[in-house]
XYZ file of C-alpha atoms in Angstrom:
779
model
C -2.200 19.948 13.866
C -2.792 17.499 16.685
C -0.190 17.636 19.457
C -1.320 14.329 20.917
C 0.934 11.303 20.534
C -1.018 8.375 19.121
C -0.159 4.759 19.896
C -1.478 2.769 16.936
C -1.898 -0.976 17.434
C -2.352 -3.905 15.038
C -5.495 -5.999 15.152
C -5.461 -9.160 13.073
C -8.436 -10.764 14.796
C -11.103 -9.895 17.349
C -9.127 -10.979 20.414
C -6.036 -9.045 19.282
C -8.152 -5.924 18.804
C -9.676 -6.326 22.251
C -6.200 -6.812 23.706
C -4.987 -3.612 22.034
C -7.946 -1.638 23.360
C -7.576 -2.857 26.934
C -3.798 -2.280 26.810
C -4.321 1.420 26.112
C -4.006 1.824 22.346
C -5.201 5.183 21.059
C -6.138 3.556 17.767
C -6.220 0.109 16.169
C -5.854 -0.752 12.493
C -7.523 -3.884 11.203
C -8.697 -5.445 7.959
C -11.724 -7.161 6.515
C -11.447 -10.429 4.643
C -11.005 -8.508 1.378
C -8.958 -5.532 0.151
C -6.227 -5.660 2.785
C -2.512 -6.402 2.817
C -2.546 -9.162 5.431
C -4.334 -12.101 3.836
C -2.647 -14.426 6.329
C -4.288 -12.657 9.267
C -7.634 -13.991 10.504
C -9.234 -10.597 9.769
C -12.854 -9.730 10.535
C -16.299 -9.487 8.943
C -18.192 -6.255 8.352
C -20.626 -7.046 11.181
C -17.669 -7.630 13.504
C -16.120 -4.351 12.384
C -19.235 -2.443 13.436
C -19.110 -4.068 16.883
C -15.400 -3.381 17.189
C -15.875 0.298 16.346
C -18.530 0.597 19.041
C -16.366 -1.203 21.610
C -13.268 0.853 20.766
C -15.129 4.139 21.032
C -16.266 3.210 24.535
C -12.558 3.257 25.441
C -11.737 6.439 23.454
C -9.905 4.311 20.926
C -10.193 4.877 17.187
C -10.488 2.222 14.484
C -8.766 2.473 11.098
C -9.599 0.009 8.328
C -6.881 -1.237 6.012
C -7.705 -1.106 2.303
C -3.988 -1.115 1.571
C -3.562 -3.049 -1.667
C -3.554 -2.144 -5.329
C -7.031 -2.498 -6.814
C -8.026 -4.203 -10.047
C -10.551 -2.667 -12.431
C -13.228 -5.302 -11.857
C -13.143 -4.770 -8.085
C -14.330 -1.169 -7.968
C -18.024 -2.042 -8.142
C -17.875 -4.196 -5.001
C -15.441 -1.757 -3.402
C -17.929 1.091 -3.885
C -20.617 -1.017 -2.180
C -18.291 -1.568 0.777
C -17.382 2.124 0.994
C -21.084 3.038 0.851
C -21.556 0.921 3.970
C -18.457 2.272 5.694
C -19.549 5.902 5.376
C -22.617 5.017 7.425
C -20.544 3.751 10.328
C -18.434 5.783 12.749
C -15.193 4.384 11.329
C -12.302 6.762 12.009
C -10.219 6.294 8.874
C -9.127 4.075 5.989
C -5.544 3.137 5.117
C -4.938 3.152 1.367
C -2.223 2.224 -1.130
C -3.904 2.468 -4.524
C -3.930 5.879 -6.207
C -7.211 4.998 -7.914
C -8.824 4.288 -4.559
C -7.532 7.629 -3.260
C -9.339 9.217 -6.214
C -12.616 7.380 -5.497
C -12.513 8.240 -1.804
C -11.727 11.889 -2.376
C -14.377 12.287 -5.085
C -17.249 10.139 -3.809
C -16.651 9.474 -0.105
C -15.241 12.733 1.326
C -16.362 11.963 4.890
C -13.933 9.045 5.177
C -10.556 10.110 6.565
C -7.744 8.876 4.297
C -4.377 7.600 5.536
C -1.599 6.852 3.045
C -0.206 3.355 3.572
C 3.467 2.492 3.939
C 2.933 0.643 0.631
C 3.061 4.063 -1.068
C 6.783 4.252 -0.193
C 6.641 7.808 1.161
C 10.159 9.043 1.922
C 10.681 12.585 0.598
C 9.182 16.026 1.043
C 7.738 16.182 -2.477
C 5.457 13.226 -1.880
C 3.566 14.961 0.932
C 1.797 17.568 -1.267
C 1.140 14.845 -3.863
C -0.731 12.719 -1.314
C -2.356 15.765 0.266
C -3.799 16.739 -3.098
C -5.324 13.261 -3.380
C -7.011 13.675 0.003
C -4.636 12.035 2.479
C -4.726 13.505 5.989
C -1.790 11.441 7.209
C 1.056 9.413 5.727
C 2.999 6.439 6.976
C 6.688 7.043 6.335
C 8.999 4.385 4.903
C 10.648 2.237 7.566
C 14.071 2.796 5.989
C 14.187 6.473 6.969
C 16.436 7.815 9.706
C 15.539 10.407 12.316
C 16.949 13.338 10.369
C 14.971 12.373 7.279
C 11.795 11.774 9.301
C 12.161 15.205 10.889
C 12.545 16.937 7.521
C 9.534 15.213 5.952
C 7.371 15.707 9.055
C 8.153 19.435 9.036
C 6.788 19.720 5.495
C 3.834 17.515 6.436
C 2.897 19.906 9.243
C 3.050 22.805 6.810
C 0.600 20.878 4.622
C -1.615 20.037 7.621
C -0.769 16.349 7.231
C 0.077 13.983 10.095
C 2.919 11.471 9.970
C 3.110 7.901 11.217
C 6.251 5.894 11.919
C 6.526 2.174 12.618
C 8.059 1.836 16.080
C 7.934 -1.930 16.559
C 7.493 -5.195 14.667
C 8.700 -7.007 11.594
C 10.927 -5.253 9.081
C 10.866 -5.884 5.354
C 14.347 -5.945 3.874
C 12.823 -4.368 0.750
C 11.158 -0.990 0.370
C 7.441 -1.555 0.975
C 5.429 -1.281 -2.224
C 8.499 -2.134 -4.318
C 8.797 -5.846 -3.523
C 7.785 -8.170 -6.341
C 9.646 -11.240 -5.107
C 6.815 -13.770 -5.366
C 4.599 -11.842 -7.734
C 7.075 -12.468 -10.531
C 6.891 -16.242 -10.171
C 3.481 -17.310 -8.849
C 1.404 -14.139 -8.657
C 1.549 -13.849 -4.847
C 2.043 -10.113 -4.823
C 2.888 -8.205 -1.684
C 0.903 -5.395 -3.290
C -2.150 -7.628 -2.961
C -1.516 -8.800 0.615
C -0.108 -12.160 -0.431
C 3.575 -11.756 0.406
C 5.230 -15.181 0.623
C 8.179 -13.749 2.555
C 11.014 -14.766 0.256
C 13.254 -12.683 2.517
C 12.625 -15.148 5.381
C 13.388 -18.225 3.248
C 16.360 -20.496 3.692
C 18.905 -20.397 0.877
C 21.885 -22.520 -0.027
C 24.805 -21.648 2.215
C 26.476 -18.503 0.951
C 30.258 -17.948 0.844
C 29.911 -16.062 4.139
C 28.280 -19.118 5.736
C 24.730 -17.756 5.919
C 21.554 -19.661 5.150
C 19.142 -16.768 5.700
C 21.002 -13.958 3.907
C 17.943 -11.684 3.547
C 16.470 -12.094 7.020
C 16.710 -9.006 9.213
C 15.792 -8.418 12.828
C 12.574 -6.848 13.997
C 12.285 -3.106 14.314
C 11.977 -1.410 17.695
C 12.156 2.285 18.551
C 11.338 1.649 22.209
C 14.236 3.818 23.366
C 13.949 6.364 20.536
C 10.544 7.763 21.453
C 11.862 11.147 22.691
C 13.585 11.795 19.364
C 10.473 10.821 17.426
C 8.388 13.128 19.587
C 10.874 15.944 18.931
C 10.629 15.152 15.213
C 6.907 15.921 15.372
C 5.689 12.398 14.556
C 2.022 12.027 15.500
C 1.444 8.279 15.392
C 3.661 5.522 16.764
C 2.582 2.449 14.837
C 3.190 -1.159 15.856
C 3.326 -3.832 13.149
C 1.785 -7.250 13.781
C -1.595 -8.090 12.289
C -0.695 -11.770 12.082
C 0.285 -11.808 15.760
C -2.037 -12.954 18.543
C -3.669 -11.180 21.465
C -0.839 -11.904 23.917
C 1.750 -10.350 21.624
C -0.382 -7.283 20.928
C -1.228 -6.694 24.592
C 2.370 -7.096 25.762
C 3.816 -4.746 23.153
C 1.084 -2.106 23.391
C 1.060 -2.141 27.192
C 4.870 -1.755 27.192
C 4.760 1.196 24.793
C 1.828 2.755 26.653
C 3.810 2.745 29.882
C 6.931 4.030 28.138
C 5.113 6.914 26.429
C 3.113 7.901 29.514
C 6.173 7.639 31.743
C 8.227 9.845 29.447
C 5.486 12.478 29.185
C 5.094 12.514 32.979
C 8.786 12.499 33.954
C 10.823 13.386 30.880
C 12.605 10.070 31.315
C 12.287 6.624 29.728
C 11.094 4.480 32.628
C 10.696 1.049 31.004
C 13.589 -1.342 30.284
C 11.859 -3.091 27.376
C 12.502 -6.629 28.622
C 8.840 -7.577 28.260
C 9.192 -7.131 24.498
C 11.498 -10.152 24.483
C 8.926 -12.365 26.228
C 6.792 -12.527 23.072
C 7.656 -13.260 19.459
C 10.683 -11.393 18.153
C 13.584 -11.921 15.789
C 15.755 -9.877 18.117
C 15.384 -6.109 17.861
C 17.158 -3.318 15.992
C 16.770 0.434 15.525
C 19.477 0.634 12.849
C 17.290 2.178 10.140
C 16.082 4.848 12.530
C 19.631 5.615 13.644
C 20.953 5.587 10.087
C 23.475 2.883 10.961
C 22.922 0.198 8.326
C 25.283 -2.444 9.619
C 25.691 -6.193 9.450
C 24.213 -6.694 12.918
C 20.757 -5.971 11.458
C 20.709 -9.487 9.998
C 19.903 -12.628 11.959
C 20.093 -16.272 10.939
C 16.923 -17.211 12.802
C 13.715 -16.121 11.000
C 11.543 -17.544 13.763
C 10.932 -16.625 17.396
C 14.146 -15.521 19.086
C 12.709 -15.088 22.599
C 14.213 -18.356 23.828
C 17.716 -17.426 22.710
C 17.433 -13.977 24.240
C 16.426 -15.483 27.577
C 19.329 -17.938 27.459
C 21.823 -15.185 26.654
C 20.468 -12.919 29.402
C 20.727 -15.702 32.011
C 24.222 -16.793 30.940
C 22.936 -20.364 30.881
C 25.589 -22.769 29.601
C 24.804 -26.316 30.640
C 21.949 -28.359 29.223
C 20.205 -28.275 32.601
C 20.515 -24.508 32.867
C 19.191 -24.016 29.343
C 16.232 -26.301 30.040
C 15.414 -24.340 33.188
C 15.452 -21.071 31.236
C 13.232 -22.538 28.516
C 10.765 -23.899 31.082
C 10.638 -20.561 32.891
C 10.044 -18.675 29.618
C 7.319 -21.140 28.635
C 5.618 -20.606 31.990
C 5.842 -16.827 31.510
C 4.284 -17.070 28.047
C 1.486 -19.236 29.445
C 0.837 -16.714 32.203
C 0.744 -13.888 29.669
C -1.886 -15.792 27.667
C -3.988 -16.478 30.763
C -3.731 -12.884 31.950
C -4.677 -11.383 28.596
C -7.598 -13.755 28.119
C -8.870 -12.822 31.565
C -8.640 -9.106 30.765
C -10.518 -9.284 27.486
C -13.156 -11.895 28.265
C -15.746 -9.315 29.382
C -15.374 -7.195 26.238
C -18.277 -7.698 23.885
C -18.867 -6.709 20.275
C -22.328 -8.219 20.076
C -24.995 -6.216 18.316
C -27.088 -3.854 20.374
C -30.703 -4.950 20.853
C -33.278 -2.679 19.247
C -37.017 -2.663 19.897
C -39.316 -0.510 17.750
C -42.857 0.397 18.754
C -45.317 2.413 16.652
C -48.240 4.213 18.336
C -50.758 6.897 17.405
C -54.353 7.985 17.169
C -56.478 10.003 14.803
C -55.514 13.652 14.889
C -52.075 12.954 16.351
C -48.659 12.232 14.805
C -47.483 8.675 14.289
C -44.989 8.053 17.073
C -41.979 5.742 16.831
C -40.303 4.689 20.090
C -36.919 2.968 19.794
C -35.298 1.288 22.794
C -31.689 0.177 22.583
C -28.540 0.133 24.729
C -25.844 2.696 25.271
C -22.803 2.564 27.496
C -22.268 4.560 30.658
C -19.017 6.209 31.702
C -17.898 2.952 33.343
C -17.516 1.641 29.768
C -18.614 -1.855 30.737
C -22.190 -1.294 31.861
C -24.934 -0.946 29.254
C -27.732 1.492 29.928
C -31.107 1.562 28.255
C -31.492 4.340 25.720
C -34.888 5.510 24.473
C -35.513 7.545 21.323
C -38.945 8.981 20.547
C -39.713 10.623 17.203
C -42.926 11.802 15.545
C -44.242 12.049 12.031
C -44.640 15.454 10.414
C -48.239 14.822 9.372
C -51.117 13.677 11.578
C -52.950 10.379 11.324
C -56.336 10.738 9.606
C -59.327 8.420 9.431
C -59.633 6.591 6.133
C -61.733 3.781 4.761
C -59.355 3.394 1.848
C -55.580 3.434 1.555
C -55.143 2.577 5.201
C -51.648 2.150 6.658
C -50.225 -1.159 5.429
C -48.628 -2.693 8.487
C -46.811 -5.281 6.376
C -45.270 -2.459 4.374
C -44.036 -0.879 7.608
C -42.521 -4.171 8.710
C -40.798 -4.560 5.375
C -39.475 -1.003 5.506
C -38.142 -1.165 9.046
C -36.818 -4.722 9.190
C -33.633 -3.323 7.660
C -32.684 -2.213 11.175
C -31.825 -5.857 11.802
C -28.347 -5.279 10.410
C -24.660 -5.128 11.264
C -25.381 -2.543 13.957
C -28.500 -3.863 15.681
C -30.378 -7.018 16.554
C -34.021 -6.087 15.951
C -35.716 -7.842 18.868
C -39.179 -6.340 18.433
C -41.225 -4.514 15.800
C -44.549 -3.725 17.468
C -47.363 -2.186 15.392
C -50.211 -2.904 17.796
C -50.424 0.756 18.809
C -51.522 1.839 15.336
C -55.339 1.921 15.190
C -57.244 0.409 12.286
C -58.670 2.646 9.556
C -56.047 5.390 9.612
C -53.754 6.806 6.982
C -50.713 9.069 6.669
C -48.644 10.110 3.638
C -46.062 7.414 2.940
C -43.243 9.971 2.913
C -43.671 10.219 6.695
C -42.543 6.611 7.083
C -39.468 7.346 4.993
C -38.734 10.419 7.099
C -39.151 8.458 10.349
C -36.763 5.781 9.096
C -34.124 8.305 8.026
C -34.389 10.277 11.266
C -34.078 7.145 13.376
C -31.100 5.966 11.317
C -29.336 9.253 11.919
C -30.084 9.293 15.658
C -28.838 5.721 16.031
C -25.694 6.712 14.107
C -24.626 9.461 16.542
C -26.667 12.049 14.615
C -24.576 11.543 11.487
C -26.477 11.841 8.200
C -27.195 8.644 6.317
C -25.421 8.544 2.973
C -27.035 6.828 -0.014
C -25.199 4.098 -1.875
C -22.716 5.429 -4.426
C -22.954 3.909 -7.894
C -19.782 4.712 -9.779
C -20.515 6.214 -13.199
C -19.510 4.164 -16.207
C -16.127 5.216 -17.509
C -15.651 6.336 -21.089
C -13.055 4.318 -22.988
C -11.299 6.953 -25.087
C -9.334 5.899 -28.167
C -5.736 6.717 -28.852
C -4.987 10.202 -30.093
C -5.686 10.253 -33.827
C -3.007 12.842 -34.546
C 0.571 11.614 -34.479
C 2.781 14.524 -35.422
C 5.955 12.448 -35.415
C 4.405 10.082 -37.946
C 3.254 13.033 -40.110
C -0.344 11.921 -39.750
C 0.124 8.864 -41.960
C -3.060 6.800 -41.570
C -1.229 3.496 -41.345
C 0.792 4.671 -38.353
C -1.971 6.287 -36.350
C -2.754 3.176 -34.314
C 0.734 1.684 -34.221
C 2.450 1.485 -30.849
C 5.765 3.284 -30.825
C 8.983 1.795 -29.504
C 10.886 3.441 -26.641
C 14.163 2.390 -25.085
C 15.614 2.857 -21.601
C 19.339 3.392 -21.162
C 21.550 4.398 -18.243
C 25.026 4.385 -19.801
C 26.146 7.619 -21.436
C 27.871 5.628 -24.180
C 24.483 4.274 -25.267
C 23.509 7.698 -26.579
C 25.042 6.489 -29.833
C 21.981 4.264 -30.244
C 20.010 7.382 -31.118
C 21.707 7.337 -34.515
C 20.043 4.039 -35.497
C 16.510 4.579 -34.219
C 13.757 7.167 -34.004
C 12.453 5.544 -30.808
C 11.919 7.669 -27.725
C 14.997 7.335 -25.520
C 14.586 7.423 -21.757
C 17.699 8.028 -19.689
C 17.590 6.408 -16.250
C 18.895 8.805 -13.642
C 20.686 7.458 -10.537
C 19.163 6.792 -7.120
C 21.993 8.634 -5.340
C 24.182 11.679 -5.972
C 26.981 13.658 -4.435
C 25.582 16.645 -2.624
C 24.968 19.603 -4.985
C 25.781 17.440 -8.005
C 25.136 19.273 -11.308
C 26.601 16.696 -13.699
C 23.260 15.568 -15.081
C 22.001 19.103 -15.611
C 24.781 19.709 -18.136
C 24.454 16.199 -19.572
C 20.720 16.477 -20.271
C 21.025 20.002 -21.610
C 23.669 18.712 -24.033
C 21.422 15.809 -25.070
C 17.909 17.258 -25.395
C 16.596 14.161 -27.164
C 16.914 12.168 -23.949
C 13.807 11.935 -21.775
C 14.796 11.875 -18.083
C 13.651 8.755 -16.202
C 13.462 9.298 -12.444
C 13.769 6.318 -10.065
C 11.341 5.156 -7.367
C 13.392 6.013 -4.308
C 14.888 9.477 -3.793
C 15.638 10.197 -0.143
C 17.000 13.378 1.433
C 19.799 15.015 -0.548
C 19.203 12.647 -3.456
C 15.714 14.056 -3.866
C 17.127 17.576 -3.615
C 19.593 16.873 -6.447
C 16.930 15.157 -8.586
C 14.656 18.141 -8.014
C 17.417 20.488 -9.090
C 17.905 18.483 -12.299
C 14.204 18.825 -13.060
C 14.112 22.536 -12.286
C 17.317 23.444 -14.110
C 16.812 21.336 -17.237
C 13.063 21.946 -17.565
C 12.667 19.061 -20.045
C 9.555 18.912 -22.214
C 8.724 15.433 -20.904
C 9.860 13.088 -18.127
C 9.050 9.624 -16.852
C 8.972 9.340 -13.085
C 8.505 6.458 -10.681
C 8.540 8.870 -7.744
C 5.448 10.871 -6.804
C 7.533 13.670 -5.294
C 9.068 14.337 -8.705
C 5.621 14.007 -10.304
C 4.256 16.700 -8.009
C 7.054 19.123 -8.836
C 6.752 18.433 -12.561
C 3.063 19.337 -12.305
C 3.906 22.575 -10.477
C 6.442 23.472 -13.171
C 4.081 22.619 -16.035
C 6.353 19.814 -17.263
C 4.637 16.920 -19.004
C 5.163 13.655 -17.156
C 4.503 9.962 -17.573
C 3.920 7.684 -14.583
C 6.577 4.974 -14.545
C 5.939 1.233 -14.097
C 6.901 1.246 -10.412
C 3.961 3.451 -9.480
C 1.987 0.170 -9.662
C -0.829 1.428 -11.889
C -3.497 -1.247 -12.335
C -6.804 0.571 -12.929
C -8.555 3.409 -14.771
C -9.198 5.442 -11.621
C -5.471 5.749 -10.937
C -5.086 7.137 -14.459
C -7.904 9.613 -13.836
C -6.379 10.657 -10.509
C -3.025 11.450 -12.060
C -4.511 13.161 -15.095
C -7.093 15.305 -13.298
C -5.043 16.230 -10.231
C -1.561 16.464 -11.766
C -2.052 16.856 -15.527
C -0.300 13.548 -16.150
C 0.421 12.865 -19.834
C 0.380 9.062 -19.671
C 1.277 6.014 -17.600
C 2.998 2.680 -17.735
C 0.596 -0.089 -16.783
C 1.960 -2.415 -14.095
C 3.682 -5.582 -15.275
C 2.049 -7.393 -12.366
C -1.341 -7.656 -14.080
C -2.302 -10.045 -16.851
C -3.762 -9.389 -20.286
C -7.363 -9.917 -19.146
C -6.908 -7.424 -16.306
C -5.370 -4.908 -18.721
C -8.220 -5.173 -21.245
C -10.726 -3.720 -18.797
C -8.771 -0.494 -18.234
C -10.421 2.600 -19.718
C -8.092 5.181 -21.180
C -8.851 8.795 -20.140
C -9.217 11.351 -22.892
C -5.933 12.481 -24.475
C -3.958 10.097 -22.288
C -1.217 7.705 -23.384
C -0.679 4.160 -22.168
C 2.684 2.396 -22.105
C 3.980 -1.051 -21.231
C 7.449 -2.520 -20.814
C 7.873 -5.619 -22.983
C 11.531 -6.345 -22.242
C 13.323 -5.703 -18.957
C 15.079 -7.309 -15.998
C 12.513 -8.507 -13.470
C 13.055 -6.564 -10.270
C 12.211 -8.599 -7.183
C 13.183 -6.181 -4.438
C 15.126 -3.005 -3.748
C 16.676 -2.330 -0.355
C 18.532 0.318 1.587
C 20.427 -2.509 3.286
C 23.446 -4.285 1.767
C 22.808 -7.709 0.237
C 26.508 -8.516 -0.081
C 27.391 -8.644 3.614
C 25.457 -11.883 4.072
C 26.167 -13.368 0.639
C 29.739 -12.884 -0.570
C 30.896 -10.607 2.228
C 32.118 -7.030 2.280
C 35.104 -5.426 3.935
C 32.920 -2.605 5.199
C 30.828 -3.423 8.295
C 28.153 -0.897 7.360
C 26.763 1.070 4.415
C 27.944 4.647 3.990
C 27.575 7.313 1.310
C 30.630 5.969 -0.434
C 28.955 2.582 -0.795
C 25.947 4.079 -2.527
C 28.002 6.135 -4.961
C 30.887 3.815 -5.788
C 29.919 0.202 -5.059
C 29.370 -1.797 -8.246
C 28.966 -5.500 -7.497
C 26.925 -8.490 -8.512
C 26.494 -12.024 -7.231
C 23.669 -14.519 -6.794
C 21.879 -16.550 -4.152
C 20.050 -19.844 -4.654
C 17.040 -21.071 -2.719
C 16.558 -24.672 -1.587
C 14.503 -25.393 -4.715
C 17.578 -24.647 -6.798
C 16.286 -21.342 -8.170
C 18.923 -18.617 -8.405
C 18.443 -14.876 -8.100
C 20.809 -12.115 -9.183
C 21.999 -9.573 -6.631
C 22.993 -6.347 -8.332
C 24.391 -3.052 -7.045
C 25.035 -0.344 -9.609
C 27.096 2.732 -8.871
C 24.764 5.335 -7.335
C 22.013 2.734 -7.100
C 20.302 0.819 -4.307
C 21.099 -2.868 -3.785
C 18.529 -4.911 -5.682
C 17.624 -8.510 -6.430
C 16.453 -9.671 -9.841
C 14.904 -12.778 -11.291
C 17.289 -15.013 -13.201
C 15.069 -14.706 -16.287
C 14.462 -11.509 -18.220
C 10.914 -10.391 -18.899
C 10.163 -10.750 -22.602
C 6.555 -10.368 -23.723
C 5.971 -10.504 -27.448
C 2.419 -11.824 -27.091
C 1.052 -8.482 -25.954
C 1.884 -6.939 -29.322
C -0.671 -9.249 -30.929
C -3.121 -9.199 -28.038
C -3.302 -5.576 -26.933
C -1.405 -3.333 -29.346
C -4.529 -1.136 -29.905
C -4.585 -0.391 -26.160
C -1.043 0.951 -25.969
C 0.666 3.996 -27.408
C 4.121 2.688 -26.704
C 6.112 -0.399 -25.796
C 9.424 -0.039 -23.978
C 12.558 -2.176 -23.983
C 15.066 -1.823 -21.147
C 18.656 -1.810 -22.394
C 20.338 -0.863 -19.119
C 21.760 -4.376 -18.479
C 20.977 -3.859 -14.788
C 20.421 -7.149 -13.033
C 22.146 -9.229 -15.726
C 25.095 -10.114 -13.511
C 27.814 -11.915 -15.440
C 25.504 -12.923 -18.295
C 26.451 -11.897 -21.804
C 24.173 -9.082 -22.862
C 22.552 -9.225 -26.297
C 23.623 -6.723 -28.917
C 21.539 -3.617 -28.243
C 21.447 -2.429 -31.839
C 20.187 -5.818 -32.996
C 17.533 -5.845 -30.270
C 16.267 -2.411 -31.302
C 16.084 -3.438 -34.961
C 14.142 -6.612 -34.160
C 11.612 -4.878 -31.932
C 11.108 -2.043 -34.420
C 10.411 -4.525 -37.199
C 8.016 -6.404 -34.958
C 5.984 -3.297 -34.182
C 5.793 -2.253 -37.845
C 4.526 -5.603 -39.129
C 1.048 -6.104 -40.511
C 0.147 -9.441 -38.946
C -2.941 -9.788 -41.145
C -0.858 -10.703 -44.167
C 0.744 -14.104 -44.630
C 4.085 -12.442 -45.157
C 3.606 -10.514 -41.907
C 2.944 -13.693 -39.959
C 6.064 -15.374 -41.328
C 8.195 -12.332 -40.550
C 6.789 -12.160 -37.049
C 7.674 -15.793 -36.401
C 11.182 -15.159 -37.682
C 11.625 -12.124 -35.429
C 10.278 -13.991 -32.411
C 12.762 -16.779 -33.047
C 15.603 -14.265 -33.262
C 14.534 -12.528 -30.033
C 14.295 -15.827 -28.186
C 17.830 -16.626 -29.346
C 19.062 -13.223 -28.221
C 17.326 -13.589 -24.849
C 17.427 -17.350 -24.125
C 16.450 -17.048 -20.453
C 13.172 -15.192 -20.477
C 9.619 -15.382 -19.166
C 6.301 -13.594 -19.432
C 4.556 -15.569 -16.686
C 3.232 -12.380 -15.062
C 1.355 -11.605 -18.263
C -0.578 -14.854 -17.790
C -0.777 -15.141 -13.994
C -1.634 -11.560 -13.126
C -2.943 -10.636 -9.693
């Protein structure tokens, strides 16, 4: 494992990347104009990326490329073309969210170093071996974790030879990254596709506590927690901010560089951090890191707070005093801009010139001389670099089949590319009437390509093989192999209330039991409960941190159920180790065939829920792996976000100033907030559950039964009533009966069509506030 501490900087545009490099970043992460989670950043082109890599390497700085979104089926062809180009650069790593992309990288592009994005919501020790098995060499840990939890996960990561990253500065999401669907549910602007509309920063109608920005939290900063993070074994200190400019990036990175270097040299923190308040901030907090989730994390101002910080620090009271402070801060910001621009103006990412000259004579090899530029130790001065290579065979006299100079030009003009500006291609040194086997030209081209690429081999383009679309399993033991039921999708139901076990008496549907997010330490209640109710299929939640993961793991190990559904990859990994069949839950954000293959081939996954974020056209292109089941939730509350922070403190108020273990286990509240467009959202906190926000409408998708029933093995309905607030819940037994009848209908008959219409009418009456807009909008 590397003992070096890495300072990892954001780079949303070329100037910001240059600023990070000159400020002393050990690495910079940046994105192209596609496949990255910051669509609002300026981003860069592929040609610019190549220049940036070269510039960064002159300063011993690495470049990581963000490919940190979920990928749709139709995008893999163009993605493979991009990856085929990336492997022939000296890129230092790619940052990835999608499990299918992890599979493609590990299988077809093994030379690219893989970093697991924060969008994978990595927060427990079981997730490390899961990601390691898929090829990740490092993981970015969830921002909600405290120092004790970071230390525990990092210890396991080191045992797996995996590095950890922690965000040490920048914007905080109030929701767990990768589990925020706030704008996806309404207009398709998914945070999992880099199009977050920041609903958490929006203004809402004034809440009972007098707040207009009840979801807006301060920016993260671990500026004074670096010693503890170093002791925890964290390798990379990552700064958020790819939509910030060069001045912001330089100020923050330079401040952290001085703080890290000063601590390593003296054992003391030598910087006061005041420069961090000179650039954009929403005030700063380290509450997540310290495990102190209190009300002071929130702030009513979602915009730049630097002015207010300066006023507070100066104790300015009068209008004149405040104006003086504002003018002084403005002048400081201007000076920062001027200073940074001056520092980066000499940094160039222009292509290196390349001149190619061919020479030779009869009886001698064909010689290729390449002249380009390389950089000396000064890092700013280019030096001429000459490469001379020779053909394997000798030139021979020939009246026929002479060397075609136009063919040489055509073959070598490809060096005018993202890496080089081909300034000259001189063939005058090749005499007339000579010949050489054509394979020599190919060999010269390949050898030159490798030498110009730091002696790395040139990789051919990868064409992904066509996937086989396997049918559903033809044998359905539960249906006694009746032909008419072989292709029918089966109903499953999700419950979380122990009293709902009685529903098993009225249905033969699979029954999933939703386990809690949180437990008392060493809790064994659910071990006995599941052993007493073997028909129930355990459903594990997305977030299981610390002791809660330990208890969930114990449930899995002690009960040893035949089948589980899990939304947490740590549980999935342990189920695989124990030989327990498992289904990937809907919150694993599965949107493509390669994710299915990854889970099946690496972890013997039995099946998967397809993400509710994609539309019917995007679903139709997914290829089912052999002997693999596909599921889809057709009725459920629409989760918008889940948080470790309390949503009630800023909405209706809470007598407790901070969240504690008692809050997680015993708090059971609900309320709502309304945005300025008049749209309301339900805030819900279940006992032993994380605070969550839900859409006012339920998700109800009957259309998919007609459209895509042959694709799916099962359709699920969620009967947990979570997120319903004070709404009257429909009768669960009636709902089950209606959905079962709907799935059994033969729509080809007139009678079937009439019955379907009748059932749809009944369901719409039972669930009057519903939507299936995601099914049409997609991603």
